[in-house]
Short mmCIF file of C-alpha atoms in Angstrom, two decimals:
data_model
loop_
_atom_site.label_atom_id
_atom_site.label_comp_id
_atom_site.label_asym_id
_atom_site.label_seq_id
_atom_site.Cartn_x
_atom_site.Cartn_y
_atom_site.Cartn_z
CA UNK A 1433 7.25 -5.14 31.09
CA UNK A 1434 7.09 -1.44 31.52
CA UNK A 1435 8.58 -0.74 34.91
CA UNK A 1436 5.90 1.25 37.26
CA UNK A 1437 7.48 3.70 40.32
CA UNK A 1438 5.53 2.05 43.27
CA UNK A 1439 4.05 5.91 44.02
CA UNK A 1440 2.37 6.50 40.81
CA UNK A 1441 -1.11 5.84 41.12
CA UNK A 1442 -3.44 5.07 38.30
CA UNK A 1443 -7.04 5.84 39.74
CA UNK A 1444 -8.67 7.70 42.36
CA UNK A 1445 -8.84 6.25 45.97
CA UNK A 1446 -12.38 5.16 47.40
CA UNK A 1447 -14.98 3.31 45.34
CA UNK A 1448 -16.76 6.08 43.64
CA UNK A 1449 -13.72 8.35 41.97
CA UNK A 1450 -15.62 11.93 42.12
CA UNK A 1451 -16.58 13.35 38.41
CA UNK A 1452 -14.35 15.81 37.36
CA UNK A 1453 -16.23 18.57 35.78
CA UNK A 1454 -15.36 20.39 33.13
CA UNK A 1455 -14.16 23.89 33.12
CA UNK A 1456 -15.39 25.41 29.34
CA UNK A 1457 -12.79 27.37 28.05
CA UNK A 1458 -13.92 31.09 26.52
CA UNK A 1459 -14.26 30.91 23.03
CA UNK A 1460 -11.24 32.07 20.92
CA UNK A 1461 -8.83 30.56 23.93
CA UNK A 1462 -6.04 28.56 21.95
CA UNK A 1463 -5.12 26.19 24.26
CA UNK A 1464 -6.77 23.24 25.59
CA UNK A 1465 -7.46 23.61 29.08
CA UNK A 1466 -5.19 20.94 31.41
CA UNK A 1467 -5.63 19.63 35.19
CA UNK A 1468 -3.34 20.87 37.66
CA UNK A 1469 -1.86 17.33 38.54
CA UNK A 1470 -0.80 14.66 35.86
CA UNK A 1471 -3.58 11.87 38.40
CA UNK A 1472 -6.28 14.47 37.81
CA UNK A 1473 -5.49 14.78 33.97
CA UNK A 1474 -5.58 11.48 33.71
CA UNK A 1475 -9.04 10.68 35.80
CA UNK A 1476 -10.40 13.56 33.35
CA UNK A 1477 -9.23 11.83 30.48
CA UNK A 1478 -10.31 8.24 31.48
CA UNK A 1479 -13.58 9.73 32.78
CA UNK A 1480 -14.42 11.45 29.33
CA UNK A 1481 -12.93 7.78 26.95
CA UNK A 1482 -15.84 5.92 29.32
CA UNK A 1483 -17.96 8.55 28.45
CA UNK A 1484 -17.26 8.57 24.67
CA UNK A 1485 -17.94 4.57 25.12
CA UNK A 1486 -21.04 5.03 26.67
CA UNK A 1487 -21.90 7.68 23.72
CA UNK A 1488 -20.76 5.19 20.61
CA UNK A 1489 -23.00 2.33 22.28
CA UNK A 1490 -26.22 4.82 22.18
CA UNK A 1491 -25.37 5.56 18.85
CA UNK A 1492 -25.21 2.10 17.87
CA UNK A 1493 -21.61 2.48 16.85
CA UNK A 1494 -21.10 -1.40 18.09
CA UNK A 1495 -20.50 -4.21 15.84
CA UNK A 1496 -19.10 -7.17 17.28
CA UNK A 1497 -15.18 -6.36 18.97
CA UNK A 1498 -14.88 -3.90 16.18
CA UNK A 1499 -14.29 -0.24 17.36
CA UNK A 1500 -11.92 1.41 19.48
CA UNK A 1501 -11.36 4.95 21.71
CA UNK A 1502 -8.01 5.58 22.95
CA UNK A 1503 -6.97 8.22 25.22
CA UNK A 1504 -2.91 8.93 25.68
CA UNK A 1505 -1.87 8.47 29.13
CA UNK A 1506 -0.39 12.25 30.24
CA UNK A 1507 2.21 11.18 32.22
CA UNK A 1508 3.41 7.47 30.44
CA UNK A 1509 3.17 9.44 27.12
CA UNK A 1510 3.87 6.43 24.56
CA UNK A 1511 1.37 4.77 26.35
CA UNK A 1512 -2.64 5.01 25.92
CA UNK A 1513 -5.95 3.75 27.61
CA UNK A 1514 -8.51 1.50 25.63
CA UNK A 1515 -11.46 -1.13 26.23
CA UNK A 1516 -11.68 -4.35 26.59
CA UNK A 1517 -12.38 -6.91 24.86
CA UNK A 1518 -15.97 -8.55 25.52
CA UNK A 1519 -17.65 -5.29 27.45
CA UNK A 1520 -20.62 -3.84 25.27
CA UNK A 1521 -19.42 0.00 24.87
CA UNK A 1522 -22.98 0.63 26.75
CA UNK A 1523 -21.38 -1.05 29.55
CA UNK A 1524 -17.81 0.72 29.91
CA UNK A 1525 -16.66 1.48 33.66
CA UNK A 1526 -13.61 3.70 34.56
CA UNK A 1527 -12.15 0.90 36.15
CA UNK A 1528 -12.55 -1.15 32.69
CA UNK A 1529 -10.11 0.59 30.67
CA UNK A 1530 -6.66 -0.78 30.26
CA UNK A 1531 -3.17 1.63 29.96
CA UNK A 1532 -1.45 -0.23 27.12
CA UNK A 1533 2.19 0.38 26.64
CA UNK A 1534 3.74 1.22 23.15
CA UNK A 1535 4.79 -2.32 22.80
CA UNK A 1536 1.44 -3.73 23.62
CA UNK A 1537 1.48 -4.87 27.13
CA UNK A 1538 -1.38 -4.24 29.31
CA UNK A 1539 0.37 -2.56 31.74
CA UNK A 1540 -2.88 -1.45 34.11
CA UNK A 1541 -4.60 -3.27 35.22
CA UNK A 1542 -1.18 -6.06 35.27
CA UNK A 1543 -3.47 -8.98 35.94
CA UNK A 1544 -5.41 -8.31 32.83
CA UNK A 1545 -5.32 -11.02 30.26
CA UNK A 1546 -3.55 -10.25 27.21
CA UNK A 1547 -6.31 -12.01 25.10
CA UNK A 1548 -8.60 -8.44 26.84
CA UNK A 1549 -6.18 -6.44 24.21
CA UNK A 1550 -8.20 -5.86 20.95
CA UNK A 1551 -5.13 -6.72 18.58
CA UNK A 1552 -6.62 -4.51 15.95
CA UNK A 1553 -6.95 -1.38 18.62
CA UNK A 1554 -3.43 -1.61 19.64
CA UNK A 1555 -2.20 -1.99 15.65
CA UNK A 1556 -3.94 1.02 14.85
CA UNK A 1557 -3.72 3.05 17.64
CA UNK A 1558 -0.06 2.53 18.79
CA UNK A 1559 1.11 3.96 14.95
CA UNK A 1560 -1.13 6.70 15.38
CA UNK A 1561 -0.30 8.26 18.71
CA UNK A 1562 3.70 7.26 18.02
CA UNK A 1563 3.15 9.07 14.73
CA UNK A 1564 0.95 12.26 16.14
CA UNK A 1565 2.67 13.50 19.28
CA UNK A 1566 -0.07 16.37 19.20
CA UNK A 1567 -2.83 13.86 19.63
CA UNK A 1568 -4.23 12.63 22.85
CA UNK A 1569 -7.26 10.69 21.74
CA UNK A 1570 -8.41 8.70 18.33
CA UNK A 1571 -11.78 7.06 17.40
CA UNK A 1572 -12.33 4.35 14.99
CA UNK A 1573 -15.86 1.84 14.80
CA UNK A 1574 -17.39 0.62 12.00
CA UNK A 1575 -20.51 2.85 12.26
CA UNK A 1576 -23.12 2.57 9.15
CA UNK A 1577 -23.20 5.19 7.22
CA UNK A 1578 -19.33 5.69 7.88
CA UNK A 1579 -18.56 2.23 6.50
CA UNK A 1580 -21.22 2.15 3.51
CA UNK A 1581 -19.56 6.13 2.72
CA UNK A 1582 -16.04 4.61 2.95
CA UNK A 1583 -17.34 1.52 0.46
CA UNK A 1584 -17.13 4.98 -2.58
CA UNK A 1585 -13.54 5.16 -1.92
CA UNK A 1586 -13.82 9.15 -1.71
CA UNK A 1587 -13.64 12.27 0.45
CA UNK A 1588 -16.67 14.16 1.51
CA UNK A 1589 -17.76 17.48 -0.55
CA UNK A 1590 -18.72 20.37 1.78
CA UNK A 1591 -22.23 20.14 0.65
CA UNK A 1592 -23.50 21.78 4.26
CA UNK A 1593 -22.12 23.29 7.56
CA UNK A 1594 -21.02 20.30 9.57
CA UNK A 1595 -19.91 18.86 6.80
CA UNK A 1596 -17.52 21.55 6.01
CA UNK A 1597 -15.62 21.05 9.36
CA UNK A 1598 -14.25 18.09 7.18
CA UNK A 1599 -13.01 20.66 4.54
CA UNK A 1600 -9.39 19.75 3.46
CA UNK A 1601 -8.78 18.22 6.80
CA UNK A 1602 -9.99 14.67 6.13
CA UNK A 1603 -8.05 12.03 4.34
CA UNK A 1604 -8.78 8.40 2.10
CA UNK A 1605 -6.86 5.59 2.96
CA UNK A 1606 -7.26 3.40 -0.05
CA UNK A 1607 -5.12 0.21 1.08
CA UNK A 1608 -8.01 -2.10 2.60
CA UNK A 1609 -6.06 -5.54 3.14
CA UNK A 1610 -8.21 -7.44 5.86
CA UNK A 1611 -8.53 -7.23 9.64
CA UNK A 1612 -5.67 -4.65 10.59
CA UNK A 1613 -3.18 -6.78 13.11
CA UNK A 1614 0.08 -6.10 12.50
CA UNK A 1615 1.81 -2.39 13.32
CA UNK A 1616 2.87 -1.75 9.61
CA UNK A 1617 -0.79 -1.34 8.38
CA UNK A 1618 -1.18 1.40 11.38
CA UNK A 1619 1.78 2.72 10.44
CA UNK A 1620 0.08 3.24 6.42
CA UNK A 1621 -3.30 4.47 7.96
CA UNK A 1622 -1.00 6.65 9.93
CA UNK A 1623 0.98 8.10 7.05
CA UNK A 1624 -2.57 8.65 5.10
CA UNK A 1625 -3.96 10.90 8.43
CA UNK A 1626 -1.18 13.16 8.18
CA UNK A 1627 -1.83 16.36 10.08
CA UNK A 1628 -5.48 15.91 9.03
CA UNK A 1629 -8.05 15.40 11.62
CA UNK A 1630 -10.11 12.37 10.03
CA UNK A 1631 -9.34 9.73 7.52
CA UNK A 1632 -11.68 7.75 5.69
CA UNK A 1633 -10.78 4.21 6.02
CA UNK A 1634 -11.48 2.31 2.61
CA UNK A 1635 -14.01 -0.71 2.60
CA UNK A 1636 -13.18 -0.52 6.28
CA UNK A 1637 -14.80 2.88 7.98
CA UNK A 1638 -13.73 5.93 9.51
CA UNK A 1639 -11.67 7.27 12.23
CA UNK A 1640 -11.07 10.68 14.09
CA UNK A 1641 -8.20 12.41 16.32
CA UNK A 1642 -8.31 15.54 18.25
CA UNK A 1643 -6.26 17.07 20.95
CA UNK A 1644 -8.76 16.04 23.63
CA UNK A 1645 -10.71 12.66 24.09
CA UNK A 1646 -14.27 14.98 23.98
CA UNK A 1647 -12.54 16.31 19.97
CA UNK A 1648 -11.85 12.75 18.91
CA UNK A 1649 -15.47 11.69 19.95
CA UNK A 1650 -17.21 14.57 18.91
CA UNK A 1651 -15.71 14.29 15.53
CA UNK A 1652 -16.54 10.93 14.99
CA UNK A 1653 -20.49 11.57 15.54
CA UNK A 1654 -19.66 14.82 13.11
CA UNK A 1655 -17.90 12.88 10.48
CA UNK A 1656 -20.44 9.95 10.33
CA UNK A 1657 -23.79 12.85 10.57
CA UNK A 1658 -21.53 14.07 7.61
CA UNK A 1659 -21.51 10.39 5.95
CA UNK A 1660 -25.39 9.81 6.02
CA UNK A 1661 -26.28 13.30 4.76
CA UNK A 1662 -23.82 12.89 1.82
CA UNK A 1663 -25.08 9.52 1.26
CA UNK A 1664 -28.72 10.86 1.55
CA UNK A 1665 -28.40 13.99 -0.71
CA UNK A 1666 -26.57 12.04 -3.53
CA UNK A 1667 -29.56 9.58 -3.52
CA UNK A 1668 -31.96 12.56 -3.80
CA UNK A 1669 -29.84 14.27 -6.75
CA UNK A 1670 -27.58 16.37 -7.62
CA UNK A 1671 -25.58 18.03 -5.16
CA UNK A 1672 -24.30 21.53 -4.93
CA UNK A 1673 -21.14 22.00 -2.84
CA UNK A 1674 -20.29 25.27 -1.27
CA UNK A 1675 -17.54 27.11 -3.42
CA UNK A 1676 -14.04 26.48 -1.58
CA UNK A 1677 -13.67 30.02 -0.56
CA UNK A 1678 -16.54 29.47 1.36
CA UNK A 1679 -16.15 25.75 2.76
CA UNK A 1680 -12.59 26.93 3.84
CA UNK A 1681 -14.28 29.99 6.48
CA UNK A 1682 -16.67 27.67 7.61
CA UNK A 1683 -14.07 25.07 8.45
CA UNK A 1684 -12.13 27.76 10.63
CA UNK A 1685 -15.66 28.47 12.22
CA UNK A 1686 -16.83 24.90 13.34
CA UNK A 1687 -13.86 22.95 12.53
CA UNK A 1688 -11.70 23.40 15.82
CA UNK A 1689 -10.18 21.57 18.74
CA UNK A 1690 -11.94 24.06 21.31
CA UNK A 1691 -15.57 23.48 19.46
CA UNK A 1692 -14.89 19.92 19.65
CA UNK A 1693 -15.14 20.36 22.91
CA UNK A 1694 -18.29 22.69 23.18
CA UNK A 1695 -19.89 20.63 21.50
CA UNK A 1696 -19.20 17.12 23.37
CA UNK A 1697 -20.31 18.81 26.60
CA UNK A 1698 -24.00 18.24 26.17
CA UNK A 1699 -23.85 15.30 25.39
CA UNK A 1700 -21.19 14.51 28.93
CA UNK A 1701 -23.82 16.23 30.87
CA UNK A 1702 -26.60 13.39 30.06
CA UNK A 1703 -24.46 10.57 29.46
CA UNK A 1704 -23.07 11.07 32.77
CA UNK A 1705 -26.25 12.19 35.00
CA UNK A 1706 -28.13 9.16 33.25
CA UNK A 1707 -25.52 6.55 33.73
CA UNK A 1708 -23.43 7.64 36.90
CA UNK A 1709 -21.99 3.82 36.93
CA UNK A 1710 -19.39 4.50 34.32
CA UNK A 1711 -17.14 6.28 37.19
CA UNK A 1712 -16.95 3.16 38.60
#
């Protein structure tokens, strides 16, 4: 078991932790903005991962156990946060996650069942934050039109703006062999992400990273938009994809970690005012 210094503490005292609110960087900044104290970084970044629950069970992104957010821990580095097993994402407290070391114990809360870890979560996730030191957070579910686009076995074209995001920085993982349990099929999807920012998971779904938990969930509800208007414009007709020239400016426009982050603020402001619980 991963030894804990009796000092560290791993959430805010009192029974409400305050919100942390977040402080939008100007656009063109290149780095992602930090906390001034590893505990506050890490409230933030639990805070936001209940958020981006609460945001995948509006969106219906719930099917069963499947689907996962993580959020690297800033301080335990090879270690993340993730759900539980048996809470409805539309249900998803603060105090819910679990810090899960790179071996797969749950380390917080330490009376936590191990039968709470979703196997497939930890399979996944562990090979992809070992493998992507850059990345804090990563989003996988088996949303609908994400799933029935990753049933072609292809990548999206840039047929419109959001779509083009995507452009050369999504990859097709073609090696669909069941239920993902053991750490050697994370460590494939892994090798298939690469540096991109998205992979399309064959037969399976689709999953996003970013440098931020509000990237990682803000990409996932861009890449599966992206999904059902592929899906929707192929069923009309012919398609017309923007020439590459093109797709490739547009991706440099929409495409980054910063507007990631833009863009999951509105949806943080409503979430949370709405459904103040999840800083429980």
């Amino acid at each position: 078991m991963t030894a804990i210094p009796a000092a560290r503490s791993f959430a805010a005292s009192g029974p409400h932790p305050a919100k942390i609110e977040t402080v939008l960087p100007p656009f063109g900044a290149r780095e992602i903005p930090q906390q001034p104290t590893l505990e506050l970084e890490r409230l933030y970044r639990k805070q936001r991962l209940a958020a981006g629950y609460r945001l995948f069970g509006r969106h219906g992104f719930d099917m069963g156990g499947a689907g996962h957010i993580t959020a690297r821990d800033p301080e335990l580095t090879d270690h993340f946060w993730v759900n539980p097993l048996g809470v409805h994402f539309s249900r998803i407290k603060v105090s819910d996650l679990m810090l899960v070391s790179h071996a797969g114990e749950i380390v917080q809360p330490p009376e936590r069942a191990p039968a709470r870890l979703n196997r497939a979560a930890f399979a996944i996730h562990s090979q992809l934050h070992e493998a992507r030191p850059d990345v804090v957070a990563s989003a996988h579910s088996h949303s609908l039109y994400g799933k029935a686009w990753s049933a072609l076995g292809r990548l999206l074209d840039p047929l419109t703006q959001d779509s083009a995001a995507f452009y050369d920085d999504h990859a097709l993982f073609e090696e669909f062999s069941g239920v993902v349990l053991d750490t050697s099929e994370g460590q494939k999807i892994a090798k298939a992400l690469g540096p991109k920012k998205a992979v399309i998971l064959q037969n399976h779904g689709i999953l996003t990273v970013g440098q931020s938990v509000e990237a990682a969930v803000w990409r996932y509800l861009a890449l599966e938009n992206a999904c059902q208007a592929q899906l929707l414009a192929e069923a009309a007709g012919p398609t017309k994809p923007m020439p590459p020239e093109v797709a490739r400016h547009t991706a440099g426009q929409v495409g980054t970690e910063l507007g990631g982050i833009y863009a999951f603020q509105p949806y943080w402001d409503i979430v949370t005012e709405e459904e103040p619980d999840l800083f429980d």
